[in-house]
mmCIF file of N, CA and C in Angstrom:
data_model
loop_
_atom_site.group_PDB
_atom_site.id
_atom_site.type_symbol
_atom_site.label_atom_id
_atom_site.label_comp_id
_atom_site.label_asym_id
_atom_site.label_seq_id
_atom_site.Cartn_x
_atom_site.Cartn_y
_atom_site.Cartn_z
ATOM 1 N N MET A 272 188.315 -1.754 -91.461
ATOM 2 C CA MET A 272 187.941 -2.052 -90.237
ATOM 3 C C MET A 272 187.589 -1.167 -89.488
ATOM 4 N N ARG A 273 186.100 -0.963 -88.410
ATOM 5 C CA ARG A 273 185.748 0.037 -88.074
ATOM 6 C C ARG A 273 185.822 -0.013 -86.546
ATOM 7 N N ILE A 274 186.267 0.775 -85.549
ATOM 8 C CA ILE A 274 186.260 0.637 -84.286
ATOM 9 C C ILE A 274 184.742 0.308 -83.380
ATOM 10 N N PRO A 275 184.560 -0.451 -83.180
ATOM 11 C CA PRO A 275 183.416 -0.112 -81.985
ATOM 12 C C PRO A 275 183.509 0.602 -80.742
ATOM 13 N N VAL A 276 182.441 1.326 -81.139
ATOM 14 C CA VAL A 276 182.039 2.524 -79.721
ATOM 15 C C VAL A 276 180.708 2.198 -79.160
ATOM 16 N N LEU A 277 180.683 2.481 -77.608
ATOM 17 C CA LEU A 277 179.845 2.803 -76.757
ATOM 18 C C LEU A 277 179.497 3.927 -76.935
ATOM 19 N N THR A 278 178.623 4.599 -76.237
ATOM 20 C CA THR A 278 178.432 6.449 -75.940
ATOM 21 C C THR A 278 177.136 5.799 -74.665
ATOM 22 N N GLY A 279 178.014 7.158 -73.756
ATOM 23 C CA GLY A 279 177.329 7.155 -72.519
ATOM 24 C C GLY A 279 176.961 8.939 -71.951
ATOM 25 N N VAL A 280 176.408 9.097 -72.728
ATOM 26 C CA VAL A 280 175.945 10.780 -72.860
ATOM 27 C C VAL A 280 174.128 10.846 -72.514
ATOM 28 N N PRO A 281 173.744 10.257 -71.724
ATOM 29 C CA PRO A 281 172.938 10.107 -71.356
ATOM 30 C C PRO A 281 171.928 11.503 -71.205
ATOM 31 N N GLY A 282 170.848 12.072 -72.123
ATOM 32 C CA GLY A 282 169.930 13.077 -72.037
ATOM 33 C C GLY A 282 170.524 14.372 -72.753
ATOM 34 N N ALA A 283 171.496 14.010 -73.415
ATOM 35 C CA ALA A 283 172.453 15.075 -73.869
ATOM 36 C C ALA A 283 171.562 15.435 -75.303
ATOM 37 N N PRO A 284 171.426 16.854 -75.398
ATOM 38 C CA PRO A 284 170.565 17.142 -76.419
ATOM 39 C C PRO A 284 171.248 16.550 -77.880
ATOM 40 N N TRP A 285 172.703 16.562 -78.073
ATOM 41 C CA TRP A 285 173.447 16.711 -78.974
ATOM 42 C C TRP A 285 173.943 15.230 -79.285
ATOM 43 N N GLU A 286 173.567 13.896 -78.385
ATOM 44 C CA GLU A 286 174.043 13.063 -78.431
ATOM 45 C C GLU A 286 173.201 12.280 -79.920
ATOM 46 N N ALA A 287 171.981 11.864 -80.593
ATOM 47 C CA ALA A 287 171.821 11.612 -81.069
ATOM 48 C C ALA A 287 171.904 11.923 -82.924
ATOM 49 N N ASP A 288 172.148 13.754 -82.332
ATOM 50 C CA ASP A 288 173.031 14.127 -83.739
ATOM 51 C C ASP A 288 174.372 13.255 -83.938
ATOM 52 N N LEU A 289 175.213 13.657 -82.865
ATOM 53 C CA LEU A 289 176.736 12.675 -82.741
ATOM 54 C C LEU A 289 176.895 11.470 -83.371
ATOM 55 N N VAL A 290 175.818 10.351 -82.815
ATOM 56 C CA VAL A 290 175.677 9.151 -83.503
ATOM 57 C C VAL A 290 175.169 9.205 -84.575
ATOM 58 N N ALA A 291 174.343 10.175 -85.625
ATOM 59 C CA ALA A 291 174.198 10.472 -86.857
ATOM 60 C C ALA A 291 175.308 10.323 -87.422
ATOM 61 N N ARG A 292 176.258 11.158 -87.256
ATOM 62 C CA ARG A 292 177.345 12.171 -88.002
ATOM 63 C C ARG A 292 178.093 11.040 -88.076
ATOM 64 N N LEU A 293 178.269 10.186 -87.141
ATOM 65 C CA LEU A 293 179.273 8.913 -86.704
ATOM 66 C C LEU A 293 178.753 7.753 -87.672
ATOM 67 N N GLY A 294 177.260 7.164 -87.877
ATOM 68 C CA GLY A 294 176.644 6.695 -88.837
ATOM 69 C C GLY A 294 176.907 7.160 -90.267
ATOM 70 N N ARG A 295 177.342 8.368 -90.874
ATOM 71 C CA ARG A 295 176.996 8.814 -92.042
ATOM 72 C C ARG A 295 178.472 8.258 -92.645
ATOM 73 N N GLY A 296 178.868 7.420 -93.820
ATOM 74 C CA GLY A 296 179.918 7.859 -94.057
ATOM 75 C C GLY A 296 180.888 6.549 -93.681
ATOM 76 N N ASP A 297 182.052 6.258 -94.176
ATOM 77 C CA ASP A 297 183.311 5.374 -93.301
ATOM 78 C C ASP A 297 184.209 6.631 -92.459
ATOM 79 N N HIS A 298 183.982 6.760 -91.583
ATOM 80 C CA HIS A 298 184.872 7.431 -90.511
ATOM 81 C C HIS A 298 185.795 6.305 -89.859
ATOM 82 N N GLY A 299 185.988 5.142 -90.001
ATOM 83 C CA GLY A 299 186.678 4.236 -88.864
ATOM 84 C C GLY A 299 185.733 4.156 -87.918
ATOM 85 N N VAL A 300 184.758 4.581 -87.597
ATOM 86 C CA VAL A 300 183.928 4.123 -86.130
ATOM 87 C C VAL A 300 183.059 3.953 -86.191
ATOM 88 N N THR A 301 182.027 2.884 -85.341
ATOM 89 C CA THR A 301 180.347 2.701 -85.531
ATOM 90 C C THR A 301 180.183 2.422 -84.009
ATOM 91 N N VAL A 302 179.051 3.014 -83.580
ATOM 92 C CA VAL A 302 178.141 3.140 -82.333
ATOM 93 C C VAL A 302 177.479 2.049 -82.260
ATOM 94 N N VAL A 303 178.074 0.397 -81.764
ATOM 95 C CA VAL A 303 177.620 -0.609 -81.691
ATOM 96 C C VAL A 303 176.516 -0.508 -79.806
ATOM 97 N N ARG A 304 176.692 0.739 -79.251
ATOM 98 C CA ARG A 304 175.734 0.576 -78.145
ATOM 99 C C ARG A 304 175.319 1.955 -77.428
ATOM 100 N N ARG A 305 174.371 2.532 -77.307
ATOM 101 C CA ARG A 305 173.861 3.326 -76.878
ATOM 102 C C ARG A 305 173.481 3.295 -75.008
ATOM 103 N N CYS A 306 174.077 3.911 -74.236
ATOM 104 C CA CYS A 306 174.305 3.308 -72.641
ATOM 105 C C CYS A 306 173.752 4.290 -72.093
ATOM 106 N N ALA A 307 172.868 4.296 -71.181
ATOM 107 C CA ALA A 307 171.860 5.043 -70.254
ATOM 108 C C ALA A 307 172.581 5.629 -68.898
ATOM 109 N N ASP A 308 173.544 4.390 -68.490
ATOM 110 C CA ASP A 308 174.272 4.666 -67.053
ATOM 111 C C ASP A 308 175.411 3.926 -66.723
ATOM 112 N N ILE A 309 176.091 4.186 -65.939
ATOM 113 C CA ILE A 309 177.339 3.820 -66.034
ATOM 114 C C ILE A 309 177.822 1.954 -65.887
ATOM 115 N N PRO A 310 176.401 1.299 -65.324
ATOM 116 C CA PRO A 310 176.513 0.222 -65.177
ATOM 117 C C PRO A 310 176.087 -0.614 -66.551
ATOM 118 N N GLU A 311 175.496 0.131 -67.317
ATOM 119 C CA GLU A 311 175.005 -0.621 -68.696
ATOM 120 C C GLU A 311 176.243 -0.083 -69.162
ATOM 121 N N LEU A 312 176.906 0.928 -69.416
ATOM 122 C CA LEU A 312 178.059 1.014 -70.087
ATOM 123 C C LEU A 312 179.815 0.423 -69.322
ATOM 124 N N LEU A 313 179.144 -0.187 -68.369
ATOM 125 C CA LEU A 313 180.690 -0.735 -67.717
ATOM 126 C C LEU A 313 180.291 -2.139 -68.229
ATOM 127 N N SER A 314 179.002 -2.766 -68.319
ATOM 128 C CA SER A 314 178.486 -4.123 -68.459
ATOM 129 C C SER A 314 178.694 -4.392 -70.138
ATOM 130 N N ALA A 315 178.922 -3.278 -71.049
ATOM 131 C CA ALA A 315 178.839 -3.578 -72.371
ATOM 132 C C ALA A 315 180.221 -3.693 -72.603
ATOM 133 N N ALA A 316 181.188 -3.056 -71.898
ATOM 134 C CA ALA A 316 182.160 -2.628 -72.171
ATOM 135 C C ALA A 316 183.192 -4.075 -71.600
ATOM 136 N N ALA A 317 182.370 -5.037 -70.565
ATOM 137 C CA ALA A 317 182.874 -5.938 -70.038
ATOM 138 C C ALA A 317 183.108 -7.229 -71.148
ATOM 139 N N SER A 318 181.637 -7.038 -71.827
ATOM 140 C CA SER A 318 181.258 -8.021 -72.590
ATOM 141 C C SER A 318 182.241 -8.461 -74.338
ATOM 142 N N GLY A 319 183.075 -7.047 -74.227
ATOM 143 C CA GLY A 319 183.895 -7.262 -75.226
ATOM 144 C C GLY A 319 183.325 -6.537 -76.101
ATOM 145 N N ILE A 320 182.428 -5.988 -76.460
ATOM 146 C CA ILE A 320 181.741 -5.516 -77.980
ATOM 147 C C ILE A 320 182.145 -4.200 -77.967
ATOM 148 N N ALA A 321 182.906 -3.485 -77.276
ATOM 149 C CA ALA A 321 183.734 -2.298 -77.785
ATOM 150 C C ALA A 321 184.873 -1.847 -77.688
ATOM 151 N N ARG A 322 185.950 -1.241 -78.042
ATOM 152 C CA ARG A 322 187.061 -0.590 -78.205
ATOM 153 C C ARG A 322 187.236 0.864 -77.312
ATOM 154 N N ALA A 323 186.117 1.313 -77.468
ATOM 155 C CA ALA A 323 186.305 3.023 -77.216
ATOM 156 C C ALA A 323 184.917 3.333 -76.865
ATOM 157 N N ALA A 324 184.903 4.000 -75.572
ATOM 158 C CA ALA A 324 183.289 4.999 -74.750
ATOM 159 C C ALA A 324 183.791 6.150 -74.844
ATOM 160 N N LEU A 325 182.309 7.051 -75.795
ATOM 161 C CA LEU A 325 182.372 8.328 -75.782
ATOM 162 C C LEU A 325 181.029 8.794 -74.487
ATOM 163 N N MET A 326 182.315 9.456 -73.670
ATOM 164 C CA MET A 326 181.455 9.823 -72.815
ATOM 165 C C MET A 326 181.011 10.926 -72.121
ATOM 166 N N SER A 327 180.545 11.641 -71.226
ATOM 167 C CA SER A 327 179.862 13.026 -71.422
ATOM 168 C C SER A 327 180.289 13.215 -69.705
ATOM 169 N N VAL A 328 180.326 14.468 -69.285
ATOM 170 C CA VAL A 328 180.316 14.475 -67.748
ATOM 171 C C VAL A 328 179.593 14.362 -67.082
ATOM 172 N N ASP A 329 177.817 14.295 -67.625
ATOM 173 C CA ASP A 329 176.778 14.350 -66.663
ATOM 174 C C ASP A 329 176.201 13.084 -66.913
ATOM 175 N N LEU A 330 177.396 11.718 -67.246
ATOM 176 C CA LEU A 330 176.820 10.299 -66.865
ATOM 177 C C LEU A 330 176.993 10.104 -65.554
ATOM 178 N N ARG A 331 175.916 10.015 -65.039
ATOM 179 C CA ARG A 331 175.692 9.691 -63.625
ATOM 180 C C ARG A 331 176.549 8.554 -62.887
ATOM 181 N N ARG A 332 177.263 9.066 -61.894
ATOM 182 C CA ARG A 332 177.926 7.729 -61.396
ATOM 183 C C ARG A 332 179.524 7.617 -61.697
ATOM 184 N N LEU A 333 180.009 8.597 -62.950
ATOM 185 C CA LEU A 333 180.838 8.132 -63.896
ATOM 186 C C LEU A 333 181.745 9.025 -62.588
ATOM 187 N N ASP A 334 182.841 8.016 -62.283
ATOM 188 C CA ASP A 334 184.199 8.566 -61.464
ATOM 189 C C ASP A 334 185.368 8.132 -62.304
ATOM 190 N N ARG A 335 186.386 8.095 -60.615
ATOM 191 C CA ARG A 335 187.970 7.586 -61.573
ATOM 192 C C ARG A 335 187.859 6.042 -61.512
ATOM 193 N N GLU A 336 187.071 5.324 -60.706
ATOM 194 C CA GLU A 336 186.731 4.033 -60.526
ATOM 195 C C GLU A 336 186.455 3.397 -62.020
ATOM 196 N N SER A 337 185.147 4.011 -62.526
ATOM 197 C CA SER A 337 184.650 3.742 -63.658
ATOM 198 C C SER A 337 185.389 3.661 -64.791
ATOM 199 N N VAL A 338 186.367 5.026 -64.970
ATOM 200 C CA VAL A 338 187.532 5.266 -65.931
ATOM 201 C C VAL A 338 188.286 4.094 -66.224
ATOM 202 N N GLY A 339 188.883 3.317 -64.418
ATOM 203 C CA GLY A 339 190.198 2.495 -64.746
ATOM 204 C C GLY A 339 188.991 1.421 -65.128
ATOM 205 N N ARG A 340 188.149 0.653 -64.589
ATOM 206 C CA ARG A 340 187.233 -0.330 -65.298
ATOM 207 C C ARG A 340 187.220 -0.175 -66.624
ATOM 208 N N LEU A 341 187.060 0.635 -67.442
ATOM 209 C CA LEU A 341 186.841 0.689 -68.538
ATOM 210 C C LEU A 341 188.157 0.398 -69.596
ATOM 211 N N ALA A 342 189.095 0.873 -68.773
ATOM 212 C CA ALA A 342 191.003 0.746 -69.379
ATOM 213 C C ALA A 342 191.073 -0.687 -68.828
ATOM 214 N N SER A 343 190.551 -1.499 -67.893
ATOM 215 C CA SER A 343 190.639 -2.986 -67.701
ATOM 216 C C SER A 343 190.172 -3.677 -68.649
ATOM 217 N N ALA A 344 189.189 -3.372 -68.963
ATOM 218 C CA ALA A 344 188.641 -4.247 -70.109
ATOM 219 C C ALA A 344 188.996 -3.554 -71.181
ATOM 220 N N GLY A 345 189.752 -3.008 -71.508
ATOM 221 C CA GLY A 345 190.230 -2.804 -72.873
ATOM 222 C C GLY A 345 189.504 -1.671 -73.996
ATOM 223 N N VAL A 346 188.881 -0.697 -73.132
ATOM 224 C CA VAL A 346 188.131 -0.069 -74.256
ATOM 225 C C VAL A 346 188.278 1.369 -73.587
ATOM 226 N N ALA A 347 188.860 2.376 -74.472
ATOM 227 C CA ALA A 347 189.738 3.437 -74.062
ATOM 228 C C ALA A 347 188.153 4.468 -73.849
ATOM 229 N N ALA A 348 188.365 5.801 -73.132
ATOM 230 C CA ALA A 348 187.726 6.533 -72.512
ATOM 231 C C ALA A 348 187.704 7.581 -72.954
ATOM 232 N N VAL A 349 186.759 8.713 -73.952
ATOM 233 C CA VAL A 349 187.021 9.556 -75.004
ATOM 234 C C VAL A 349 185.729 10.418 -74.373
ATOM 235 N N GLY A 350 186.323 11.576 -73.772
ATOM 236 C CA GLY A 350 185.027 12.683 -73.362
ATOM 237 C C GLY A 350 184.760 13.354 -74.539
ATOM 238 N N VAL A 351 183.685 13.101 -74.196
ATOM 239 C CA VAL A 351 182.686 14.595 -74.984
ATOM 240 C C VAL A 351 182.267 15.932 -74.217
ATOM 241 N N VAL A 352 182.558 17.067 -74.508
ATOM 242 C CA VAL A 352 181.922 18.099 -73.651
ATOM 243 C C VAL A 352 181.440 19.175 -74.666
ATOM 244 N N GLN A 353 180.407 20.212 -74.234
ATOM 245 C CA GLN A 353 180.186 21.531 -75.054
ATOM 246 C C GLN A 353 181.002 22.193 -75.536
ATOM 247 N N PRO A 354 181.165 22.749 -76.713
ATOM 248 C CA PRO A 354 182.397 23.106 -76.673
ATOM 249 C C PRO A 354 182.728 24.402 -75.994
ATOM 250 N N ASP A 355 183.652 24.617 -75.640
ATOM 251 C CA ASP A 355 184.392 25.757 -74.459
ATOM 252 C C ASP A 355 184.141 25.520 -73.379
ATOM 253 N N ASP A 356 183.567 24.354 -72.400
ATOM 254 C CA ASP A 356 183.089 23.766 -71.892
ATOM 255 C C ASP A 356 184.254 23.252 -70.712
ATOM 256 N N LEU A 357 185.178 24.436 -70.439
ATOM 257 C CA LEU A 357 186.797 24.010 -69.960
ATOM 258 C C LEU A 357 186.385 23.422 -68.335
ATOM 259 N N ALA A 358 185.490 23.707 -67.616
ATOM 260 C CA ALA A 358 184.848 22.949 -66.656
ATOM 261 C C ALA A 358 184.618 21.429 -66.816
ATOM 262 N N ALA A 359 183.740 20.969 -67.222
ATOM 263 C CA ALA A 359 183.595 19.676 -67.386
ATOM 264 C C ALA A 359 184.992 19.088 -68.544
ATOM 265 N N GLU A 360 185.920 20.110 -69.186
ATOM 266 C CA GLU A 360 186.662 19.214 -69.383
ATOM 267 C C GLU A 360 187.730 18.746 -68.544
ATOM 268 N N HIS A 361 188.168 19.871 -67.695
ATOM 269 C CA HIS A 361 188.817 19.911 -66.637
ATOM 270 C C HIS A 361 188.348 18.238 -65.757
ATOM 271 N N HIS A 362 186.971 18.601 -65.524
ATOM 272 C CA HIS A 362 186.734 17.343 -64.692
ATOM 273 C C HIS A 362 186.753 16.235 -65.212
ATOM 274 N N LEU A 363 186.408 16.030 -66.013
ATOM 275 C CA LEU A 363 186.867 14.561 -67.022
ATOM 276 C C LEU A 363 188.221 14.028 -67.324
ATOM 277 N N ARG A 364 189.333 15.168 -67.123
ATOM 278 C CA ARG A 364 190.889 15.006 -66.971
ATOM 279 C C ARG A 364 191.262 14.092 -65.806
ATOM 280 N N ARG A 365 190.108 15.088 -64.872
ATOM 281 C CA ARG A 365 190.833 14.673 -63.314
ATOM 282 C C ARG A 365 190.304 13.758 -63.384
ATOM 283 N N LEU A 366 189.462 12.768 -63.612
ATOM 284 C CA LEU A 366 189.001 11.729 -63.956
ATOM 285 C C LEU A 366 189.827 10.637 -64.587
ATOM 286 N N GLY A 367 190.645 10.683 -65.419
ATOM 287 C CA GLY A 367 191.614 10.254 -65.930
ATOM 288 C C GLY A 367 191.248 10.131 -67.270
ATOM 289 N N VAL A 368 190.128 11.097 -68.046
ATOM 290 C CA VAL A 368 189.955 10.892 -68.975
ATOM 291 C C VAL A 368 190.660 11.620 -70.119
ATOM 292 N N HIS A 369 191.822 11.166 -70.999
ATOM 293 C CA HIS A 369 192.939 11.941 -71.512
ATOM 294 C C HIS A 369 192.335 12.415 -72.715
ATOM 295 N N ARG A 370 191.423 11.868 -73.547
ATOM 296 C CA ARG A 370 191.259 12.131 -75.098
ATOM 297 C C ARG A 370 189.710 12.888 -74.939
ATOM 298 N N ILE A 371 189.876 14.302 -75.191
ATOM 299 C CA ILE A 371 188.364 14.835 -75.264
ATOM 300 C C ILE A 371 187.943 15.629 -76.600
ATOM 301 N N VAL A 372 186.782 15.834 -76.821
ATOM 302 C CA VAL A 372 186.188 15.878 -78.047
ATOM 303 C C VAL A 372 185.199 17.159 -77.959
ATOM 304 N N ALA A 373 184.932 18.181 -78.790
ATOM 305 C CA ALA A 373 183.835 19.075 -78.536
ATOM 306 C C ALA A 373 182.603 18.124 -78.860
ATOM 307 N N ALA A 374 181.302 18.530 -78.244
ATOM 308 C CA ALA A 374 180.160 17.780 -79.127
ATOM 309 C C ALA A 374 179.862 17.493 -80.361
ATOM 310 N N ASP A 375 180.211 19.072 -80.881
ATOM 311 C CA ASP A 375 180.032 19.725 -82.465
ATOM 312 C C ASP A 375 180.895 19.151 -83.444
ATOM 313 N N ALA A 376 181.732 18.650 -82.878
ATOM 314 C CA ALA A 376 182.972 18.642 -84.143
ATOM 315 C C ALA A 376 182.806 17.348 -85.272
ATOM 316 N N ALA A 377 183.013 17.826 -85.915
ATOM 317 C CA ALA A 377 182.752 16.599 -87.488
ATOM 318 C C ALA A 377 183.486 14.995 -86.817
ATOM 319 N N ALA A 378 182.602 14.883 -87.588
ATOM 320 C CA ALA A 378 182.706 13.395 -87.372
ATOM 321 C C ALA A 378 184.033 12.610 -87.688
ATOM 322 N N GLU A 379 184.734 13.439 -88.587
ATOM 323 C CA GLU A 379 185.779 13.170 -88.863
ATOM 324 C C GLU A 379 186.898 13.295 -87.458
ATOM 325 N N THR A 380 186.787 14.196 -86.852
ATOM 326 C CA THR A 380 187.631 14.476 -85.985
ATOM 327 C C THR A 380 187.408 13.775 -84.567
ATOM 328 N N VAL A 381 186.048 13.609 -84.481
ATOM 329 C CA VAL A 381 185.747 11.989 -83.851
ATOM 330 C C VAL A 381 186.377 11.224 -83.647
ATOM 331 N N ALA A 382 186.536 10.790 -84.517
ATOM 332 C CA ALA A 382 186.670 9.436 -85.283
ATOM 333 C C ALA A 382 188.163 9.558 -85.083
ATOM 334 N N ARG A 383 188.889 10.868 -85.293
ATOM 335 C CA ARG A 383 190.065 10.172 -85.024
ATOM 336 C C ARG A 383 190.824 10.861 -83.297
ATOM 337 N N VAL A 384 190.050 11.443 -83.391
ATOM 338 C CA VAL A 384 190.007 11.192 -81.434
ATOM 339 C C VAL A 384 189.812 9.884 -80.914
ATOM 340 N N VAL A 385 188.952 9.042 -81.247
ATOM 341 C CA VAL A 385 188.977 7.958 -81.004
ATOM 342 C C VAL A 385 190.174 6.923 -81.044
ATOM 343 N N VAL A 386 189.945 7.350 -82.532
ATOM 344 C CA VAL A 386 191.586 5.780 -83.228
ATOM 345 C C VAL A 386 192.505 6.391 -82.209
ATOM 346 N N GLN A 387 192.961 7.514 -81.632
ATOM 347 C CA GLN A 387 193.996 7.848 -80.742
ATOM 348 C C GLN A 387 194.182 7.505 -80.077
ATOM 349 N N ALA A 388 192.707 7.273 -79.118
ATOM 350 C CA ALA A 388 192.291 7.083 -77.664
ATOM 351 C C ALA A 388 192.533 5.585 -77.440
ATOM 352 N N VAL A 389 192.548 4.678 -78.631
ATOM 353 C CA VAL A 389 192.312 3.334 -78.524
ATOM 354 C C VAL A 389 193.859 3.378 -78.751
ATOM 355 N N GLY A 390 194.763 3.883 -79.475
ATOM 356 C CA GLY A 390 196.465 3.340 -79.594
ATOM 357 C C GLY A 390 197.028 3.969 -78.175
ATOM 358 N N ASP A 391 196.564 4.539 -77.618
ATOM 359 C CA ASP A 391 196.737 4.798 -75.810
ATOM 360 C C ASP A 391 196.922 3.830 -75.311
ATOM 361 N N THR A 392 195.573 2.889 -75.611
ATOM 362 C CA THR A 392 195.461 2.066 -74.493
ATOM 363 C C THR A 392 196.286 0.287 -75.331
ATOM 364 N N LEU A 393 196.924 0.608 -76.240
ATOM 365 C CA LEU A 393 197.631 -0.815 -76.835
ATOM 366 C C LEU A 393 199.345 -0.647 -75.944
#
């Protein structure tokens, strides 16, 4: 069974590649919706279509409350950052995002982090 995932990484030049990598092969996750902003991401999360959300620090209006609302909807938050962007990683952690993966990570690595994040919510 594949874990349904939302993305919230608008405008990131690596987003399409990340989605394509996750779509190739069976890594245990599937992107069910690409969201442009927090209201869309939270609406999709509340609908129950996903178990995890991949988000970048550039997601406008992303805050601690939004991360909490994802958790309340049963959706695990996973941060995606440019490799070695420690400031972005630190910012996401301050918002309550505890699982973070590099944007250029292999699909297997991203999937493993998603699975761990979903396990954290159980």
